[in-house]
PDB file of C-alpha atoms in Angstrom:
ATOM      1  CA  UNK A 419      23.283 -25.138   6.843  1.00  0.00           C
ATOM      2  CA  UNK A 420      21.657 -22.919   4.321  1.00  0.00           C
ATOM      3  CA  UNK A 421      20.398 -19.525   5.649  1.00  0.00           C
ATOM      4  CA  UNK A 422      16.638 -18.692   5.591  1.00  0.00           C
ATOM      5  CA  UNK A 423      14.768 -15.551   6.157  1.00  0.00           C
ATOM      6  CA  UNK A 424      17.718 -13.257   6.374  1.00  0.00           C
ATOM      7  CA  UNK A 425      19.191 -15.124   9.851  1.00  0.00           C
ATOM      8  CA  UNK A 426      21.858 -12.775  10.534  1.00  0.00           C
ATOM      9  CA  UNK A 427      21.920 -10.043   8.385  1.00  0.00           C
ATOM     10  CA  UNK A 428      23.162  -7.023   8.720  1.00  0.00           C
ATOM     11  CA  UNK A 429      20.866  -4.119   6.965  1.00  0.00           C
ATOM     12  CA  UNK A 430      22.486  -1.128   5.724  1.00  0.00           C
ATOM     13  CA  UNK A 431      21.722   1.590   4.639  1.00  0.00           C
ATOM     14  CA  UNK A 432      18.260   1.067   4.867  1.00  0.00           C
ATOM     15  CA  UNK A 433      16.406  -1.885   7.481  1.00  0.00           C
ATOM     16  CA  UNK A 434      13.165  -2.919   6.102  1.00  0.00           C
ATOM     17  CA  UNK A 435      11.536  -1.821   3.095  1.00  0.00           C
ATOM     18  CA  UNK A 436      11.862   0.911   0.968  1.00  0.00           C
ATOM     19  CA  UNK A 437       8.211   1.695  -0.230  1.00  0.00           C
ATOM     20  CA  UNK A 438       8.203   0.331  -4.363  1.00  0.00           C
ATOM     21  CA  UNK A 439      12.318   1.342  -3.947  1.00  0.00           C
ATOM     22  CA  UNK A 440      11.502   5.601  -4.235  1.00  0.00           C
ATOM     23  CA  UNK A 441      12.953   8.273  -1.894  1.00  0.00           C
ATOM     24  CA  UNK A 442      14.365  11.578  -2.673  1.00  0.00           C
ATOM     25  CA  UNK A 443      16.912  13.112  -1.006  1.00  0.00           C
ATOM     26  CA  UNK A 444      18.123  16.688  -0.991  1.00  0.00           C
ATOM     27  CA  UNK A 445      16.406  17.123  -3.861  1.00  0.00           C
ATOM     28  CA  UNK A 446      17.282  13.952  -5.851  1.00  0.00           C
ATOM     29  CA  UNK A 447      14.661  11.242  -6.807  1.00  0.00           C
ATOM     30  CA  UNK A 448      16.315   7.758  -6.918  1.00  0.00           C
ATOM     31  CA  UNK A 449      15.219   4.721  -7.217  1.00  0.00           C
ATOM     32  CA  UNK A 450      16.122   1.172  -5.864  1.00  0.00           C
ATOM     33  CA  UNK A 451      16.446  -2.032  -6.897  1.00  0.00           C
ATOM     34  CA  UNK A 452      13.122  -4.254  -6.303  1.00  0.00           C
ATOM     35  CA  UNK A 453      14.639  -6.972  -4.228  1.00  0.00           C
ATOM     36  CA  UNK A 454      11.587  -7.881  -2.176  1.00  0.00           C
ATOM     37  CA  UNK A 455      10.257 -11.253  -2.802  1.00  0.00           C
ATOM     38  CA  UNK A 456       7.086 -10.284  -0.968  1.00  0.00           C
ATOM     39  CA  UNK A 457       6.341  -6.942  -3.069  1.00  0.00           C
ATOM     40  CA  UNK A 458       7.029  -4.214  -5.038  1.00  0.00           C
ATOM     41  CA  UNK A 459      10.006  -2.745  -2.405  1.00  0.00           C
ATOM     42  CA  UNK A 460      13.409  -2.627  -1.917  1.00  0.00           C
ATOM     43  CA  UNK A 461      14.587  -4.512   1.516  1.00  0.00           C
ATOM     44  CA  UNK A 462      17.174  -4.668   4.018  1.00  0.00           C
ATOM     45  CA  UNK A 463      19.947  -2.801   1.673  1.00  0.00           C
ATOM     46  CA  UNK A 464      23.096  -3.631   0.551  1.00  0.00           C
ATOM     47  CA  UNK A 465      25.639  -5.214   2.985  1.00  0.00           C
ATOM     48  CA  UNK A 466      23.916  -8.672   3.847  1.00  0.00           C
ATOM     49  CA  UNK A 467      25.004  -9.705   0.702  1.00  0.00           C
ATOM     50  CA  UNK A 468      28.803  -8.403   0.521  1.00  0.00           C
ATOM     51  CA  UNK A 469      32.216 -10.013   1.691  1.00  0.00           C
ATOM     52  CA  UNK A 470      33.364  -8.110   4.619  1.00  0.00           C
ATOM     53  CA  UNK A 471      37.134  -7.939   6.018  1.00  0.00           C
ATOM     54  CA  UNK A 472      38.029  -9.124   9.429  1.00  0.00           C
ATOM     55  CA  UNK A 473      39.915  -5.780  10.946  1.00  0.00           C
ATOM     56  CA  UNK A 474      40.851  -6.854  14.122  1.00  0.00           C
ATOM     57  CA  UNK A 475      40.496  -9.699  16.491  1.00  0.00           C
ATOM     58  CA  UNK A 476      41.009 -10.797  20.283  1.00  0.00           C
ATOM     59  CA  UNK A 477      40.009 -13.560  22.303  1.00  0.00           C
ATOM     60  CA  UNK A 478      37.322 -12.116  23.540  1.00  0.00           C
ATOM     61  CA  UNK A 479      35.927  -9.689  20.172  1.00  0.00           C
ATOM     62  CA  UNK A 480      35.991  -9.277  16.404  1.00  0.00           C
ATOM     63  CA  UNK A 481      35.923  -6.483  14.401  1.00  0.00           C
ATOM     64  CA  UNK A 482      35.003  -6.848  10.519  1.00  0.00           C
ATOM     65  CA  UNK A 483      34.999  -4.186   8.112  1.00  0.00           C
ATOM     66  CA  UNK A 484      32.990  -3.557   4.525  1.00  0.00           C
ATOM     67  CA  UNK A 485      32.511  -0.368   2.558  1.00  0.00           C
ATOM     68  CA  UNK A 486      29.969   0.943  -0.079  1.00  0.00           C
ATOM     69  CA  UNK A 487      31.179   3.270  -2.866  1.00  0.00           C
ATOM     70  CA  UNK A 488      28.943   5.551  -5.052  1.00  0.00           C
ATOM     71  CA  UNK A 489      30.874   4.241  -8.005  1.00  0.00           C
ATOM     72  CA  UNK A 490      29.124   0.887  -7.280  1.00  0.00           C
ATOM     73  CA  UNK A 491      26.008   2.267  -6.217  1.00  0.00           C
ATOM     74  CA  UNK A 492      25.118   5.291  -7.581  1.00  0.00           C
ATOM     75  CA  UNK A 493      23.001   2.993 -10.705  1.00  0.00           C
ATOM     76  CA  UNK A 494      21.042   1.098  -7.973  1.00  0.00           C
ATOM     77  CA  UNK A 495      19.815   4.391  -6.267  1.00  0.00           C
ATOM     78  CA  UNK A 496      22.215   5.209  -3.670  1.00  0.00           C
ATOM     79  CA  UNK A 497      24.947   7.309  -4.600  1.00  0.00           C
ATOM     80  CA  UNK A 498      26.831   7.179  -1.735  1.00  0.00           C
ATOM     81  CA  UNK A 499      30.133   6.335   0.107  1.00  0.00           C
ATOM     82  CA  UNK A 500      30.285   4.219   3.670  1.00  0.00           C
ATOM     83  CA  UNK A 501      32.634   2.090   5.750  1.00  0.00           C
ATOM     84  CA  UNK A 502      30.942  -0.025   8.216  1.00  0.00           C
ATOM     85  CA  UNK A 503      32.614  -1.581  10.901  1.00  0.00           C
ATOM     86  CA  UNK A 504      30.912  -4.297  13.662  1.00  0.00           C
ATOM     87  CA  UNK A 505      32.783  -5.483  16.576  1.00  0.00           C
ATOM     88  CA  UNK A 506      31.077  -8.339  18.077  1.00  0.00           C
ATOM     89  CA  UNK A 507      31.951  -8.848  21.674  1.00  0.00           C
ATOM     90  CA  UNK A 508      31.111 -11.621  24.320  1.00  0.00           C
ATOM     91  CA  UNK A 509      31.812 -11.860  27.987  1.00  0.00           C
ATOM     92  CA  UNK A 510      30.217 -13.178  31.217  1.00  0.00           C
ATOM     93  CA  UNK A 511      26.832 -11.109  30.306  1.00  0.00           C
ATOM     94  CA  UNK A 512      26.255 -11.544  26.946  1.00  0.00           C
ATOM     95  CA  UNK A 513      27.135 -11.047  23.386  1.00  0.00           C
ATOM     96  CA  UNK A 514      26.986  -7.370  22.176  1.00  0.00           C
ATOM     97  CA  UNK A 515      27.549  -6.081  18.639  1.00  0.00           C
ATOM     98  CA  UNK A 516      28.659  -2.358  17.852  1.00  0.00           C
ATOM     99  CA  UNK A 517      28.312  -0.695  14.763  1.00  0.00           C
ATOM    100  CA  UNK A 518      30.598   2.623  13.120  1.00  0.00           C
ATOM    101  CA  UNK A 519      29.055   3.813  10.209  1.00  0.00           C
ATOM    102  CA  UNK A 520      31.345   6.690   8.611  1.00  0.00           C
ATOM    103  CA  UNK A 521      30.477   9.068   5.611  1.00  0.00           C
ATOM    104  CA  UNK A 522      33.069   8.776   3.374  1.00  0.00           C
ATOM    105  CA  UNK A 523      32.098  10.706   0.537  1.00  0.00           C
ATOM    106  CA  UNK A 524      31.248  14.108  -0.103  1.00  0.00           C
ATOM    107  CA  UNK A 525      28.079  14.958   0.312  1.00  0.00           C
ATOM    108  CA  UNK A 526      25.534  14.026   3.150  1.00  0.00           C
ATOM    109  CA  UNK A 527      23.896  10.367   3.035  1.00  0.00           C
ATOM    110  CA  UNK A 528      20.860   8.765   4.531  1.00  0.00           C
ATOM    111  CA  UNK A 529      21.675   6.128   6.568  1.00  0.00           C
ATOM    112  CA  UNK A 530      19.778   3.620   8.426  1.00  0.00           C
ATOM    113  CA  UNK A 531      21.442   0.217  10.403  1.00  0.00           C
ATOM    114  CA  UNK A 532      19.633  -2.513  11.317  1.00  0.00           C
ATOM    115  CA  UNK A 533      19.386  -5.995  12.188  1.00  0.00           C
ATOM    116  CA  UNK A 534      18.016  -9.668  12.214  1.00  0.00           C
ATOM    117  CA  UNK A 535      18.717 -12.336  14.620  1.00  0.00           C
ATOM    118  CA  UNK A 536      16.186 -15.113  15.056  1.00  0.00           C
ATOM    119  CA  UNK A 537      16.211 -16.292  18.668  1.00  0.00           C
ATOM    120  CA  UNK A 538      14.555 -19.236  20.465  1.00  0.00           C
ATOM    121  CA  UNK A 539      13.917 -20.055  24.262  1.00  0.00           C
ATOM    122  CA  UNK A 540      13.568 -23.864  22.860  1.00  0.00           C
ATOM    123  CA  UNK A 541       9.760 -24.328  22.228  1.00  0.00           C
ATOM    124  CA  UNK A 542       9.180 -26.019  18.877  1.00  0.00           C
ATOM    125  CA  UNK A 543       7.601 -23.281  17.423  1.00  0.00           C
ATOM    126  CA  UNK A 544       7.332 -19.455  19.010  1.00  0.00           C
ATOM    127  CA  UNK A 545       3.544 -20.267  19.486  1.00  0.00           C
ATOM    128  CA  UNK A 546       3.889 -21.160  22.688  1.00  0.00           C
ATOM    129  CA  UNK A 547       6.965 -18.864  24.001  1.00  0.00           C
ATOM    130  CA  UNK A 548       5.947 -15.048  25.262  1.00  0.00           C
ATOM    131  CA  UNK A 549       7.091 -11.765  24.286  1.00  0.00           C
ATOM    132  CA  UNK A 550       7.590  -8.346  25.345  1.00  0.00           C
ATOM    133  CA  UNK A 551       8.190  -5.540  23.155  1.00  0.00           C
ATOM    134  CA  UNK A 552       8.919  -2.198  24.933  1.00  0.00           C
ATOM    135  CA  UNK A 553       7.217   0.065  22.480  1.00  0.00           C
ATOM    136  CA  UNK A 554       3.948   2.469  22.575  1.00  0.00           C
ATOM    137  CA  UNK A 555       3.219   2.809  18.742  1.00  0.00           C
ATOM    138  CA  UNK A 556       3.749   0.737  15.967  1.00  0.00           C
ATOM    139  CA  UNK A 557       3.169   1.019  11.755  1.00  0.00           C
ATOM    140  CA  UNK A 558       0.063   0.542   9.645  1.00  0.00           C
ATOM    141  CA  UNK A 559       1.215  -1.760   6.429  1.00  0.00           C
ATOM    142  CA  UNK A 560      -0.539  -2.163   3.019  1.00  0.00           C
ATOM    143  CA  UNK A 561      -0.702  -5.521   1.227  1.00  0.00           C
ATOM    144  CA  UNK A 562       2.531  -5.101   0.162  1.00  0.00           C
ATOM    145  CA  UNK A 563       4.052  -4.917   3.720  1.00  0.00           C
ATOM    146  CA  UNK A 564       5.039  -0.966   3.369  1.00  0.00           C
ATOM    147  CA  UNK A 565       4.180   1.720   5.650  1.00  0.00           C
ATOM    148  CA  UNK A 566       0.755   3.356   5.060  1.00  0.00           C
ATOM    149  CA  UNK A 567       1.961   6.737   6.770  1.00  0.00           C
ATOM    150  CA  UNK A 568      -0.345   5.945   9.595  1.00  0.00           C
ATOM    151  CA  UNK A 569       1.396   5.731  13.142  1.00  0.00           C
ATOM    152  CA  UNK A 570      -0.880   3.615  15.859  1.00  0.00           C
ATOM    153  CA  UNK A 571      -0.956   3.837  19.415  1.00  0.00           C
ATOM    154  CA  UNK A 572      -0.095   0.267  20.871  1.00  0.00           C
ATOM    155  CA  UNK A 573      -2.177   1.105  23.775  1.00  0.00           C
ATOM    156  CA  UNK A 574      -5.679  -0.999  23.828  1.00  0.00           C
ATOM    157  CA  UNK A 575      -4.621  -2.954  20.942  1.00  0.00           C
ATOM    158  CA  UNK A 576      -4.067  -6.529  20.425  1.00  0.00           C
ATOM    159  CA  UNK A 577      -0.811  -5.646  19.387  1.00  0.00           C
ATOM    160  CA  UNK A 578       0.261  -3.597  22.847  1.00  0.00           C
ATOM    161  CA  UNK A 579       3.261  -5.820  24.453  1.00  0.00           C
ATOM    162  CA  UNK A 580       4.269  -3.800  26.578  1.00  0.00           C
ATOM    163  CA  UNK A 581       4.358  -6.714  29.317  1.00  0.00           C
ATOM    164  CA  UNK A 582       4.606 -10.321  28.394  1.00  0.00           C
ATOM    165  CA  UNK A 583       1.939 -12.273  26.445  1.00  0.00           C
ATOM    166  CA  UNK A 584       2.053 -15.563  24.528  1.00  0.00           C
ATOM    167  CA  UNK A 585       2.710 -15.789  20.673  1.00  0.00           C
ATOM    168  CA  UNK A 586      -0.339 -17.923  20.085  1.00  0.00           C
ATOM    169  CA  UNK A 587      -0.839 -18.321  16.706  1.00  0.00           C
ATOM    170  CA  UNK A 588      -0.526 -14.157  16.183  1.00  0.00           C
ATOM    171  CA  UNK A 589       1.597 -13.650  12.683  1.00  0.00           C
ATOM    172  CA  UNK A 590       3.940 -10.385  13.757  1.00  0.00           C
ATOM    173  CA  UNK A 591       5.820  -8.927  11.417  1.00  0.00           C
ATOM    174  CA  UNK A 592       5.416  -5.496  12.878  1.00  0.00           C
ATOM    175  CA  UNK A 593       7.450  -2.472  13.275  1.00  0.00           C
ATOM    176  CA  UNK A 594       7.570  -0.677  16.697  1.00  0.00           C
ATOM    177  CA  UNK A 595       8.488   2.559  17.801  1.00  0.00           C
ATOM    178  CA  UNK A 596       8.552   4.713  21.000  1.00  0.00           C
ATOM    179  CA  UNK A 597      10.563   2.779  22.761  1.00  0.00           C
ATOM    180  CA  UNK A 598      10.536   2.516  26.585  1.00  0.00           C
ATOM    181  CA  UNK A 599      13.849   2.638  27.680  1.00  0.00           C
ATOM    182  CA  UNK A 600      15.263   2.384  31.581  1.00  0.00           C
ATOM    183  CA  UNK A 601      17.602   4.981  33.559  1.00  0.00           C
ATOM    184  CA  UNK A 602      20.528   3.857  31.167  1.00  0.00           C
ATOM    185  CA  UNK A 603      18.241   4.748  28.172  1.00  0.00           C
ATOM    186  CA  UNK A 604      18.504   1.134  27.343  1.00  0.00           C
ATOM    187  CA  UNK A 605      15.225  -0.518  25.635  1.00  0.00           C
ATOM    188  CA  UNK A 606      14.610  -4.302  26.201  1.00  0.00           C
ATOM    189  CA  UNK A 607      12.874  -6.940  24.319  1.00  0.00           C
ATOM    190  CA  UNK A 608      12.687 -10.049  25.373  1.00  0.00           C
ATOM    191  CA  UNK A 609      11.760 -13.752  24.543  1.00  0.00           C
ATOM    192  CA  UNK A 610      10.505 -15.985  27.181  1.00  0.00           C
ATOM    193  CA  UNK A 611       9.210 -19.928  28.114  1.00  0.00           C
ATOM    194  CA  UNK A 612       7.575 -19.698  31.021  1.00  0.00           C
ATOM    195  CA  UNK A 613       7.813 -23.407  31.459  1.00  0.00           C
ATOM    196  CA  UNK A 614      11.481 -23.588  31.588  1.00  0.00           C
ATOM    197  CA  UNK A 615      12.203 -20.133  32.976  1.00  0.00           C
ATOM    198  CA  UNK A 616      14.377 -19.358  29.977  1.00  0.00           C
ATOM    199  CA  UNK A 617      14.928 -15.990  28.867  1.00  0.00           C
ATOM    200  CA  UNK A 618      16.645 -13.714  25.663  1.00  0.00           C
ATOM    201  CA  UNK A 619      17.094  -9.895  26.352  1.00  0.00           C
ATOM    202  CA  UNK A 620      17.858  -7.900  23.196  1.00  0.00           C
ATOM    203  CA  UNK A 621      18.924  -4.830  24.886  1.00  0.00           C
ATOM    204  CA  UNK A 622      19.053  -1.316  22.402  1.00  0.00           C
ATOM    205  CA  UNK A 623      20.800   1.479  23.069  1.00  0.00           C
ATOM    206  CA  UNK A 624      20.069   5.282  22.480  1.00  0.00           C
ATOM    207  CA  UNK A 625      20.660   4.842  18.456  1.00  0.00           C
ATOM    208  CA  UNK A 626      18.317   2.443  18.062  1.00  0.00           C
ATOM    209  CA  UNK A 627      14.435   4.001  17.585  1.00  0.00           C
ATOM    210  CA  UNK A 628      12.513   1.092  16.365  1.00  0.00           C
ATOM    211  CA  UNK A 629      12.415  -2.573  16.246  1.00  0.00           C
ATOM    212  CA  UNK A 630      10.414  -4.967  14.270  1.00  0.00           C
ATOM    213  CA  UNK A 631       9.374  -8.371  15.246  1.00  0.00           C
ATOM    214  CA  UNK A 632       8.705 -11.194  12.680  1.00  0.00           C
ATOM    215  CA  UNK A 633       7.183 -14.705  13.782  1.00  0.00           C
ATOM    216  CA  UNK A 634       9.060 -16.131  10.062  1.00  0.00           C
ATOM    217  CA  UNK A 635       5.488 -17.214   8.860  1.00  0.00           C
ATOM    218  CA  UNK A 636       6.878 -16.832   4.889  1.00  0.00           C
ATOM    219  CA  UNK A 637      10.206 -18.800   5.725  1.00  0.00           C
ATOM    220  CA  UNK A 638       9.575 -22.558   3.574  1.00  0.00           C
ATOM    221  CA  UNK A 639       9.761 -25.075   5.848  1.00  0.00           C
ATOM    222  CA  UNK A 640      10.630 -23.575   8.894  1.00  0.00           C
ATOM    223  CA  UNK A 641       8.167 -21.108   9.700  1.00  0.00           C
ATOM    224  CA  UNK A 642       7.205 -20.103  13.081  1.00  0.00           C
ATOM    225  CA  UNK A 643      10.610 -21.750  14.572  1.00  0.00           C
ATOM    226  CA  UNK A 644      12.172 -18.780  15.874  1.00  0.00           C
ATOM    227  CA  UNK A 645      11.425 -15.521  16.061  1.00  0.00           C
ATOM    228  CA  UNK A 646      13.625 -12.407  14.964  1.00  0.00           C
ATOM    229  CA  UNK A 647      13.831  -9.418  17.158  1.00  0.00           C
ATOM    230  CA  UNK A 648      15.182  -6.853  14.643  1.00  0.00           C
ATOM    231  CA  UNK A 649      16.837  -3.719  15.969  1.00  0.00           C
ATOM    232  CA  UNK A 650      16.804  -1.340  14.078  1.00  0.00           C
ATOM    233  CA  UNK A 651      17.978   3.183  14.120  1.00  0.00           C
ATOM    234  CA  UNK A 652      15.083   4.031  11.910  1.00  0.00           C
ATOM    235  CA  UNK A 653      11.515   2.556  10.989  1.00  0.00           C
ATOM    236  CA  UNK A 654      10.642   0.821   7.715  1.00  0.00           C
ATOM    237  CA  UNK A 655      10.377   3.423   4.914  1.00  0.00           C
ATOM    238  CA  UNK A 656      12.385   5.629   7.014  1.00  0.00           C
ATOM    239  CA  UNK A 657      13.985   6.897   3.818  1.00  0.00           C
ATOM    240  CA  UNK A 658      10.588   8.619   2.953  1.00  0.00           C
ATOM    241  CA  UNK A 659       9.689   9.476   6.387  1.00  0.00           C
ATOM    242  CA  UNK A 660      12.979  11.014   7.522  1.00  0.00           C
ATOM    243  CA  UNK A 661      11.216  11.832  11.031  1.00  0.00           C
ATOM    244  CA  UNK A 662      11.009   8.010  11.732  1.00  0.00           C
ATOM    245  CA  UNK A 663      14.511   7.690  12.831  1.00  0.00           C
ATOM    246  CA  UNK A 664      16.417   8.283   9.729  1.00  0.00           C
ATOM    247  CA  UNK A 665      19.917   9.433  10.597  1.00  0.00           C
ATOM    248  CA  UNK A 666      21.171  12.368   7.586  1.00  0.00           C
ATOM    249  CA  UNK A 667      25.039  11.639   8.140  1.00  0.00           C
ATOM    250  CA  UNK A 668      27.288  14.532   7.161  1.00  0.00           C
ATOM    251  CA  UNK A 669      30.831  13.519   5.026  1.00  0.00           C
ATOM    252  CA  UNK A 670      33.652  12.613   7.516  1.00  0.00           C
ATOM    253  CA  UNK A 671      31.115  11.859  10.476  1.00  0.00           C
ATOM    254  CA  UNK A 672      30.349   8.279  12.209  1.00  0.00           C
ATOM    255  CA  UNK A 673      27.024   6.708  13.285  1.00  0.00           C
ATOM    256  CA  UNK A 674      27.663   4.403  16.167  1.00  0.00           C
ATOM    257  CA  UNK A 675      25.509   2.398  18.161  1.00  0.00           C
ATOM    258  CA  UNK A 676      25.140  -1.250  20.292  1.00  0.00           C
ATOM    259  CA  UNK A 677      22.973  -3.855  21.041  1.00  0.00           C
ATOM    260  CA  UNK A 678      23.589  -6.668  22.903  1.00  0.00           C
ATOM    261  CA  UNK A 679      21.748 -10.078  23.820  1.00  0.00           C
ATOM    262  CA  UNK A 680      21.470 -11.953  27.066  1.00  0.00           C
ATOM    263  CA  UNK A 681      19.981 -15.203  28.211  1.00  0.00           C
ATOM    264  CA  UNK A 682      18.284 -16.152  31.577  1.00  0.00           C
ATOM    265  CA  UNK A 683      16.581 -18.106  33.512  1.00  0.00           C
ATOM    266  CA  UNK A 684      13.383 -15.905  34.827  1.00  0.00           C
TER     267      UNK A 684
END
């Protein structure tokens, strides 16, 4: 089965788009490679489309391992050093993923982890499923689907989720912040048909500051089939708006973090 709209991908160093692929950090302008098939951006960074290793493995979990190295990278604007390790975990409750990002190079790096799983409660198209997003703000985008700068209160908008609504035929591809997050400092988003009762939770921990939601309309042929809830430690553009979320990781430290899904009925 061929993969379409980035089902699965793992986005590091930077989720979402980087704003015509431009940042500057500690003093360094660099530039990125245009990737974005919908504009003049970088996306999703580097890892979705490398090899990793497994590292370790048990009958329950699985640990896989890749690394970046500024001798690789340094020409396509990120001259930095990580390993990345996920362990993906299921039990009785659900499937959880955990991410270590470590700074293995000398100097400090900017660092962002993110992620896209599409998820379906079974309607034919995510029209008629509902969703709840736990978040009070979300981003203004330009044509090109980059940040204008502009942070919106959710509140009294057609875009406020805070408690379920249907998808209808709204197009989301929207990135959220402020999360609400319960006594555990968890933040939940779910996916729900209220016919059948069932249910996905995609429940963030405390490293996770944003998440974008995306209904797939530019997916060929199977748009609107499933609909990604993207965690995500930073917002879009985070690497020129370092106070959305964007994590400045020192050499020799790790970034860790966990998200984990669970399905329902009610």
């Amino acid at each position: 089965m061929q993969k379409k709209g980035g089902q699965g991908d793992v986005l590091i160093p930077f989720p979402g788009r980087v704003a015509e692929g431009r940042y500057t950090f500690d003093g360094q302008a660099l530039q990125l490679e245009r990737n974005d098939k919908e504009g003049p951006n970088a996306i999703h960074g580097f890892v979705r489309s490398l090899p990793w290793t497994m590292h370790q493995a048990s009958a329950h979990a699985v640990t896989y391992e890749v690394g970046l190295d500024a001798a690789d990278y340094t020409s396509r604007g990120y001259p930095f050093s990580l390993v990345v390790r996920l362990t993906y975990s299921l039990d009785s409750e659900g499937l959880s993923c955990t991410f270590a990002v470590r700074n293995v190079g000398r100097a400090a790096a900017p660092v962002g982890v993110g992620f896209h799983p599409y998820f379906t409660v079974g309607t034919e198209l995510v029209d008629e499923a509902e969703v709840k997003i736990p978040a009070a703000e979300y981003l203004e985008f330009n044509e090109q689907l980059a940040p204008t700068g502009r942070v919106i209160a959710a509140k009294g908008t057609e875009w406020d989720y805070r408690q379920f609504q249907r998808i209808g035929a709204r197009r989301f591809n929207h990135c959220y912040l402020e999360l609400d997050r319960d006594a555990r400092g968890i933040a939940t988003a779910s996916l729900r048909d209220q016919k059948s009762g069932r249910t996905i939770d995609v429940e963030m921990d405390h490293a996770f500051s944003a998440v974008v939601v995306y209904t797939g309309d530019a997916i060929a042929g199977a748009a609107r089939r499933a609909l990604a809830i993207e965690p995500m430690t930073c917002a879009t553009d985070a690497f020129n708006h370092p106070d959305w979320g964007l994590k400045r990781l020192l050499p020799g430290e790790t970034f860790t973090g966990s998200y984990t899904v669970r399905a329902r009925l009610r």
